[in-house]
JSON list of C-alpha atoms in Angstrom, two decimals:
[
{"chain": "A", "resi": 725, "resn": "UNK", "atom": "CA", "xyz": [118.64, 111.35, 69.56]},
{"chain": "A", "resi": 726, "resn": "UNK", "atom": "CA", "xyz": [117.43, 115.13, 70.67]},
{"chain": "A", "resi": 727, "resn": "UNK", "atom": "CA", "xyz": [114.68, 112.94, 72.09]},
{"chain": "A", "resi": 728, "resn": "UNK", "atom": "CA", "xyz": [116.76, 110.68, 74.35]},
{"chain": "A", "resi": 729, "resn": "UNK", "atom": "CA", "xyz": [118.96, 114.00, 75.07]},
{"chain": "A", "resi": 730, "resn": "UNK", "atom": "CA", "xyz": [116.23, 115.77, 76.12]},
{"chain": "A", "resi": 731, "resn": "UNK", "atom": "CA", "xyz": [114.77, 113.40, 78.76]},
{"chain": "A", "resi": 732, "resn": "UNK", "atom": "CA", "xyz": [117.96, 112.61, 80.43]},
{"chain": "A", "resi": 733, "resn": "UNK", "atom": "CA", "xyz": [118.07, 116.06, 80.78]},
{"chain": "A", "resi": 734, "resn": "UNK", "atom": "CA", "xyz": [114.49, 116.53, 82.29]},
{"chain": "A", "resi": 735, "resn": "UNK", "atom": "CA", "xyz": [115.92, 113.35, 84.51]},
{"chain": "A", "resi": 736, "resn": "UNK", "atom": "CA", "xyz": [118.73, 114.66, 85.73]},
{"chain": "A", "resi": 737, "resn": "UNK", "atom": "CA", "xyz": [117.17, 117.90, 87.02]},
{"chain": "A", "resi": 738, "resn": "UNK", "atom": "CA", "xyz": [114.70, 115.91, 88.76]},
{"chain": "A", "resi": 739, "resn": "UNK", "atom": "CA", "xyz": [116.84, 113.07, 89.95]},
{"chain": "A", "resi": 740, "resn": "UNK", "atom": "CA", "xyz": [117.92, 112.63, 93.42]},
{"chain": "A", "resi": 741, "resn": "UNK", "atom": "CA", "xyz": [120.66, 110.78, 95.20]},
{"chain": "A", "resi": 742, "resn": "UNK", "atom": "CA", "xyz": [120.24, 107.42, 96.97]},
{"chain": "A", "resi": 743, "resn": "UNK", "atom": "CA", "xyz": [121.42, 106.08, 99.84]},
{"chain": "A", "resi": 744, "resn": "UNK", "atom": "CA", "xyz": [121.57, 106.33, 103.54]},
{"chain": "A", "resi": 745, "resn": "UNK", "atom": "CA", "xyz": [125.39, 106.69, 104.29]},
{"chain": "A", "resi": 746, "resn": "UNK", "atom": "CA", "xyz": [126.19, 103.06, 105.29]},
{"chain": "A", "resi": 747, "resn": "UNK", "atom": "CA", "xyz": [129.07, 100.83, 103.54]},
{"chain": "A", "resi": 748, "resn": "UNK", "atom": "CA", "xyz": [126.20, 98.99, 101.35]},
{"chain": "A", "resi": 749, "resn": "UNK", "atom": "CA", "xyz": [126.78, 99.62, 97.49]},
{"chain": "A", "resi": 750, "resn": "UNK", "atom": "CA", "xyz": [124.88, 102.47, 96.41]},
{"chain": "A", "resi": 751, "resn": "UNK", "atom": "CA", "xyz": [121.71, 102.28, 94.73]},
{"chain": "A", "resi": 752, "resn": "UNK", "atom": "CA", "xyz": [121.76, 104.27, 91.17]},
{"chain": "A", "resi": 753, "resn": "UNK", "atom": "CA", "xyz": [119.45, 106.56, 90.66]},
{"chain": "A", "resi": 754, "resn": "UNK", "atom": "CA", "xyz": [117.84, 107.35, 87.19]},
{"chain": "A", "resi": 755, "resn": "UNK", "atom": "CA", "xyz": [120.38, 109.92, 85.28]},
{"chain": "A", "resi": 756, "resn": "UNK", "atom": "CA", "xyz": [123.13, 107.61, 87.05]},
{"chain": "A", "resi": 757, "resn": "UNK", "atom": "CA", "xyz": [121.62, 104.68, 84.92]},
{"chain": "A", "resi": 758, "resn": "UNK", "atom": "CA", "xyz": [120.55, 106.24, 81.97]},
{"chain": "A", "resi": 759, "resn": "UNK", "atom": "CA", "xyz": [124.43, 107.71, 81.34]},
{"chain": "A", "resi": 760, "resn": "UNK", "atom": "CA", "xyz": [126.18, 104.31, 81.42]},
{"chain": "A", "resi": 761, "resn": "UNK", "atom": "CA", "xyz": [123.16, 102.62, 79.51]},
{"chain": "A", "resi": 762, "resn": "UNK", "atom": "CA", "xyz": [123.05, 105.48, 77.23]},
{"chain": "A", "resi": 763, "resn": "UNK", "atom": "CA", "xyz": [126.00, 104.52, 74.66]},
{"chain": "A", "resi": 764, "resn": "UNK", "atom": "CA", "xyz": [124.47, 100.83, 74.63]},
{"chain": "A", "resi": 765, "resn": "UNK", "atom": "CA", "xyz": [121.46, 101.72, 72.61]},
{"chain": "A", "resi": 766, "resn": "UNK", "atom": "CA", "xyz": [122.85, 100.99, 69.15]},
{"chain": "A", "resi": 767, "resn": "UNK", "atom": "CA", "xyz": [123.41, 97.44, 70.66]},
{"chain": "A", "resi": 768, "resn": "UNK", "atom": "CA", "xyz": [119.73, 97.38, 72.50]},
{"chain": "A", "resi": 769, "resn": "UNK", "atom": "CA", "xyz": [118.03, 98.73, 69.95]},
{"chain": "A", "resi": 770, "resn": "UNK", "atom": "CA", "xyz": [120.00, 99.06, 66.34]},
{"chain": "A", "resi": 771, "resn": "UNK", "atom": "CA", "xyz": [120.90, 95.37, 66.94]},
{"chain": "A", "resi": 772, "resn": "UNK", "atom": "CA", "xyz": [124.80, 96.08, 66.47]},
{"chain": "A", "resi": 773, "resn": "UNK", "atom": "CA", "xyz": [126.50, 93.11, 66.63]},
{"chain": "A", "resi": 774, "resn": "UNK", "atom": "CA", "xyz": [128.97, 94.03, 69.38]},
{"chain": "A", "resi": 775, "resn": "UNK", "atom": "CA", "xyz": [128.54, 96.92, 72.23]},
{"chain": "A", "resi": 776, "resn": "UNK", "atom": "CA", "xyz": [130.85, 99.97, 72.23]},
{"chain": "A", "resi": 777, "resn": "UNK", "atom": "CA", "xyz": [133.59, 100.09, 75.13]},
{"chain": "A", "resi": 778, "resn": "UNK", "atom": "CA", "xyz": [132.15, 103.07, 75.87]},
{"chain": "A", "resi": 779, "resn": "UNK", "atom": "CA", "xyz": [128.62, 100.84, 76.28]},
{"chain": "A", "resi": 780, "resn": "UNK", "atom": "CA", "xyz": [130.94, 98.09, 78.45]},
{"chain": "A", "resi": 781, "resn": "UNK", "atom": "CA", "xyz": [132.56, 100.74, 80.67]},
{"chain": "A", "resi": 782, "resn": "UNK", "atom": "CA", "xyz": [129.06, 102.06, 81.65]},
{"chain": "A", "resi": 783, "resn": "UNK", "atom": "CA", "xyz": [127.87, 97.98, 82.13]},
{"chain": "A", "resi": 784, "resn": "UNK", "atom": "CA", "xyz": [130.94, 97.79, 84.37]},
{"chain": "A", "resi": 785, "resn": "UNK", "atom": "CA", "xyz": [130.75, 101.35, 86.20]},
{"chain": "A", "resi": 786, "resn": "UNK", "atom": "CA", "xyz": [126.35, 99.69, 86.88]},
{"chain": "A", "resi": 787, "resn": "UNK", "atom": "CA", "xyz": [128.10, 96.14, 88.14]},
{"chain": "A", "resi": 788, "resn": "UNK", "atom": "CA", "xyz": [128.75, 98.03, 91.45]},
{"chain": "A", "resi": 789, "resn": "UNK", "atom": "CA", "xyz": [125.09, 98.34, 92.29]},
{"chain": "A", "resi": 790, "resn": "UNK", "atom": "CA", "xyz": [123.82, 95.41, 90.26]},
{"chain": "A", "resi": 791, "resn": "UNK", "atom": "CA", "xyz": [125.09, 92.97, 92.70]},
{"chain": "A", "resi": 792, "resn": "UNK", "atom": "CA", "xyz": [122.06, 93.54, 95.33]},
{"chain": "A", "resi": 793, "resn": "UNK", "atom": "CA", "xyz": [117.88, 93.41, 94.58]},
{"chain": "A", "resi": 794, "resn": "UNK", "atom": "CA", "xyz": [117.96, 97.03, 95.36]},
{"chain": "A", "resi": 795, "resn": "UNK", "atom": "CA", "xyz": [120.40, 97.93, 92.72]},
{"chain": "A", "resi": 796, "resn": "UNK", "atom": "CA", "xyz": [118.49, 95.93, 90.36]},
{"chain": "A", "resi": 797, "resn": "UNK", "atom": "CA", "xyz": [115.18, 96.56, 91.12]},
{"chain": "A", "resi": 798, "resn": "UNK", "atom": "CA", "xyz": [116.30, 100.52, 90.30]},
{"chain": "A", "resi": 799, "resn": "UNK", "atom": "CA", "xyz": [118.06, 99.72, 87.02]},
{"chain": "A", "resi": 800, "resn": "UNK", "atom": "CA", "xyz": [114.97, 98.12, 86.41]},
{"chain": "A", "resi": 801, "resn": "UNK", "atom": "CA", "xyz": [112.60, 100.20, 87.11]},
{"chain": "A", "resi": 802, "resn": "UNK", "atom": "CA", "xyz": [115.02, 103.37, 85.55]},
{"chain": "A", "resi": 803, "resn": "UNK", "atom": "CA", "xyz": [114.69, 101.69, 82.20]},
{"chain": "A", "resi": 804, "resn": "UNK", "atom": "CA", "xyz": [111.25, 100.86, 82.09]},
{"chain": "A", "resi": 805, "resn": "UNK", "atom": "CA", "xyz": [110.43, 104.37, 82.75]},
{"chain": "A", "resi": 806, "resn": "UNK", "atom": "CA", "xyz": [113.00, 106.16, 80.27]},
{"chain": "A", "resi": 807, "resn": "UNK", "atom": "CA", "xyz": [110.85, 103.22, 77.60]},
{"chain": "A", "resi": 808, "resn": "UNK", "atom": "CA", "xyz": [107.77, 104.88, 78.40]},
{"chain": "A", "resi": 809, "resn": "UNK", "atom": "CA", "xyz": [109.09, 108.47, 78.38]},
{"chain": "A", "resi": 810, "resn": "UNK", "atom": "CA", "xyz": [110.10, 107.23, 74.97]},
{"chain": "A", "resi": 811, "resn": "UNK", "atom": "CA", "xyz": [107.53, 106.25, 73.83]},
{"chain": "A", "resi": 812, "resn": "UNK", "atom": "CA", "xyz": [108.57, 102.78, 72.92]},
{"chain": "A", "resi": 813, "resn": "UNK", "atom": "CA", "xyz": [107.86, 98.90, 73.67]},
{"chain": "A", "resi": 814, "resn": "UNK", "atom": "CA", "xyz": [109.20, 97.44, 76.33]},
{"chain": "A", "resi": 815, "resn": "UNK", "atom": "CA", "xyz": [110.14, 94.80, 74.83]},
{"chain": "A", "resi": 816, "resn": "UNK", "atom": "CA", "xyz": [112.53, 96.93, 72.20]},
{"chain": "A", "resi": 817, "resn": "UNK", "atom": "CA", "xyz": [114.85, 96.28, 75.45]},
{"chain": "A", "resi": 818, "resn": "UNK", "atom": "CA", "xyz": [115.31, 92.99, 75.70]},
{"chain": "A", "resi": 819, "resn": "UNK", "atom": "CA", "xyz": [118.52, 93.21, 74.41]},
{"chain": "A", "resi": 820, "resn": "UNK", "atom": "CA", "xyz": [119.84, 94.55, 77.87]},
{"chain": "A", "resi": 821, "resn": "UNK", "atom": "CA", "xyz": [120.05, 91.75, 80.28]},
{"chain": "A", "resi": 822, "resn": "UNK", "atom": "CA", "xyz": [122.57, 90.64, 77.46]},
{"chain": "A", "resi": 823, "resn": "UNK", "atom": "CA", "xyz": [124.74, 93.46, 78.08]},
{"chain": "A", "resi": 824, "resn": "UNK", "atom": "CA", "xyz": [127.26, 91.48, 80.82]},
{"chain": "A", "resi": 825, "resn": "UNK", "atom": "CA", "xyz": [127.48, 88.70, 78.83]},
{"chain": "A", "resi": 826, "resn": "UNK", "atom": "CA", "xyz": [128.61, 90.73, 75.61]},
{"chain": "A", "resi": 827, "resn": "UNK", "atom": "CA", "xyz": [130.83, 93.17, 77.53]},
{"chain": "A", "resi": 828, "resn": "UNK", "atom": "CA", "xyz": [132.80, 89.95, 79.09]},
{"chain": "A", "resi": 829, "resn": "UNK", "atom": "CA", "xyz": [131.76, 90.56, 82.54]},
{"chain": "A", "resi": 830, "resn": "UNK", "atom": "CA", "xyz": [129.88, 88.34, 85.06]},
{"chain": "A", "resi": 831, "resn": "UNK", "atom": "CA", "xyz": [126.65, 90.52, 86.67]},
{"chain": "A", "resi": 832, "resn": "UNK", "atom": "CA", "xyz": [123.36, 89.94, 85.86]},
{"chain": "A", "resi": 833, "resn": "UNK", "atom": "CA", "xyz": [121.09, 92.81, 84.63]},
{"chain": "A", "resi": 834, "resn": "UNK", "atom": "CA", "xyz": [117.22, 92.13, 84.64]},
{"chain": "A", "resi": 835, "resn": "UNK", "atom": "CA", "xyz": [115.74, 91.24, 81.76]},
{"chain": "A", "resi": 836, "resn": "UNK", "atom": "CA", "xyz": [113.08, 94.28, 80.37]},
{"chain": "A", "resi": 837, "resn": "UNK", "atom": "CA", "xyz": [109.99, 93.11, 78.42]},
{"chain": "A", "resi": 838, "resn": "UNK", "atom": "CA", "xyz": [106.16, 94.00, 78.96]},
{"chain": "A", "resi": 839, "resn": "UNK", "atom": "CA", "xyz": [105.62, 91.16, 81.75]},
{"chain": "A", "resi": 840, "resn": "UNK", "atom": "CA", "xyz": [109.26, 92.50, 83.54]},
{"chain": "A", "resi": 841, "resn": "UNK", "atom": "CA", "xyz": [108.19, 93.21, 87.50]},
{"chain": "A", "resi": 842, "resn": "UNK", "atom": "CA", "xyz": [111.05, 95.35, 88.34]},
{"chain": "A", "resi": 843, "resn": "UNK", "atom": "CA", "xyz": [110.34, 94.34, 92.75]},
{"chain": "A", "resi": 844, "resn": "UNK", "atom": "CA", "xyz": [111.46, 90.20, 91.90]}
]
């Protein structure tokens, strides 16, 4: 867990705001994602049966930006990076496009394995 602490940290020094100012959802950026998906890794990667609220309210806070390919595409790409940083398979997160589903709500979040390409 000092692990995963310490590289959101490193992320969210070196993390930078998106977006241009227009009415379009904003795009997440990394330390954005990695908080709300944070409290879902017992489910992702424990294989709890159920994800925390705490898990769900961070699914729900994403849903805002999930519902465009640019929102995606950096949810995506945010955990496929924090898996490397980690050190661990991709496919350890496969779990995560299940997230919605489990949580009750109706937004899809990409699927992450090895053949994942975060730009579909």
């Amino acid at each position: 867990m000092a692990k995963i602490i310490a590289i959101l940290m490193i992320l969210l020094v070196a993390g930078s705001a998106m977006g241009d100012g227009d009415d379009r959802p904003k795009v997440p950026y990394c330390p954005i994602v990695l908080d709300n998906l944070t409290p879902c890794l017992p489910y992702v990667l424990e294989n709890e049966a159920k994800p925390a609220k705490v898990c769900c309210n961070g699914v729900l806070d994403l849903s805002h930006s999930a519902g465009n390919k640019e929102g995606r595409q950096n949810i995506c790409d945010c955990i496929k990076a924090e898996a490397i940083l980690m050190n661990m398979p991709l496919d350890n997160f496969s779990k995560i496009s299940s997230l919605p589903k489990a949580c009750g709500l109706l937004i899809n979040l990409p699927p992450i394995s090895n053949n994942t390409d975060c730009s579909t």
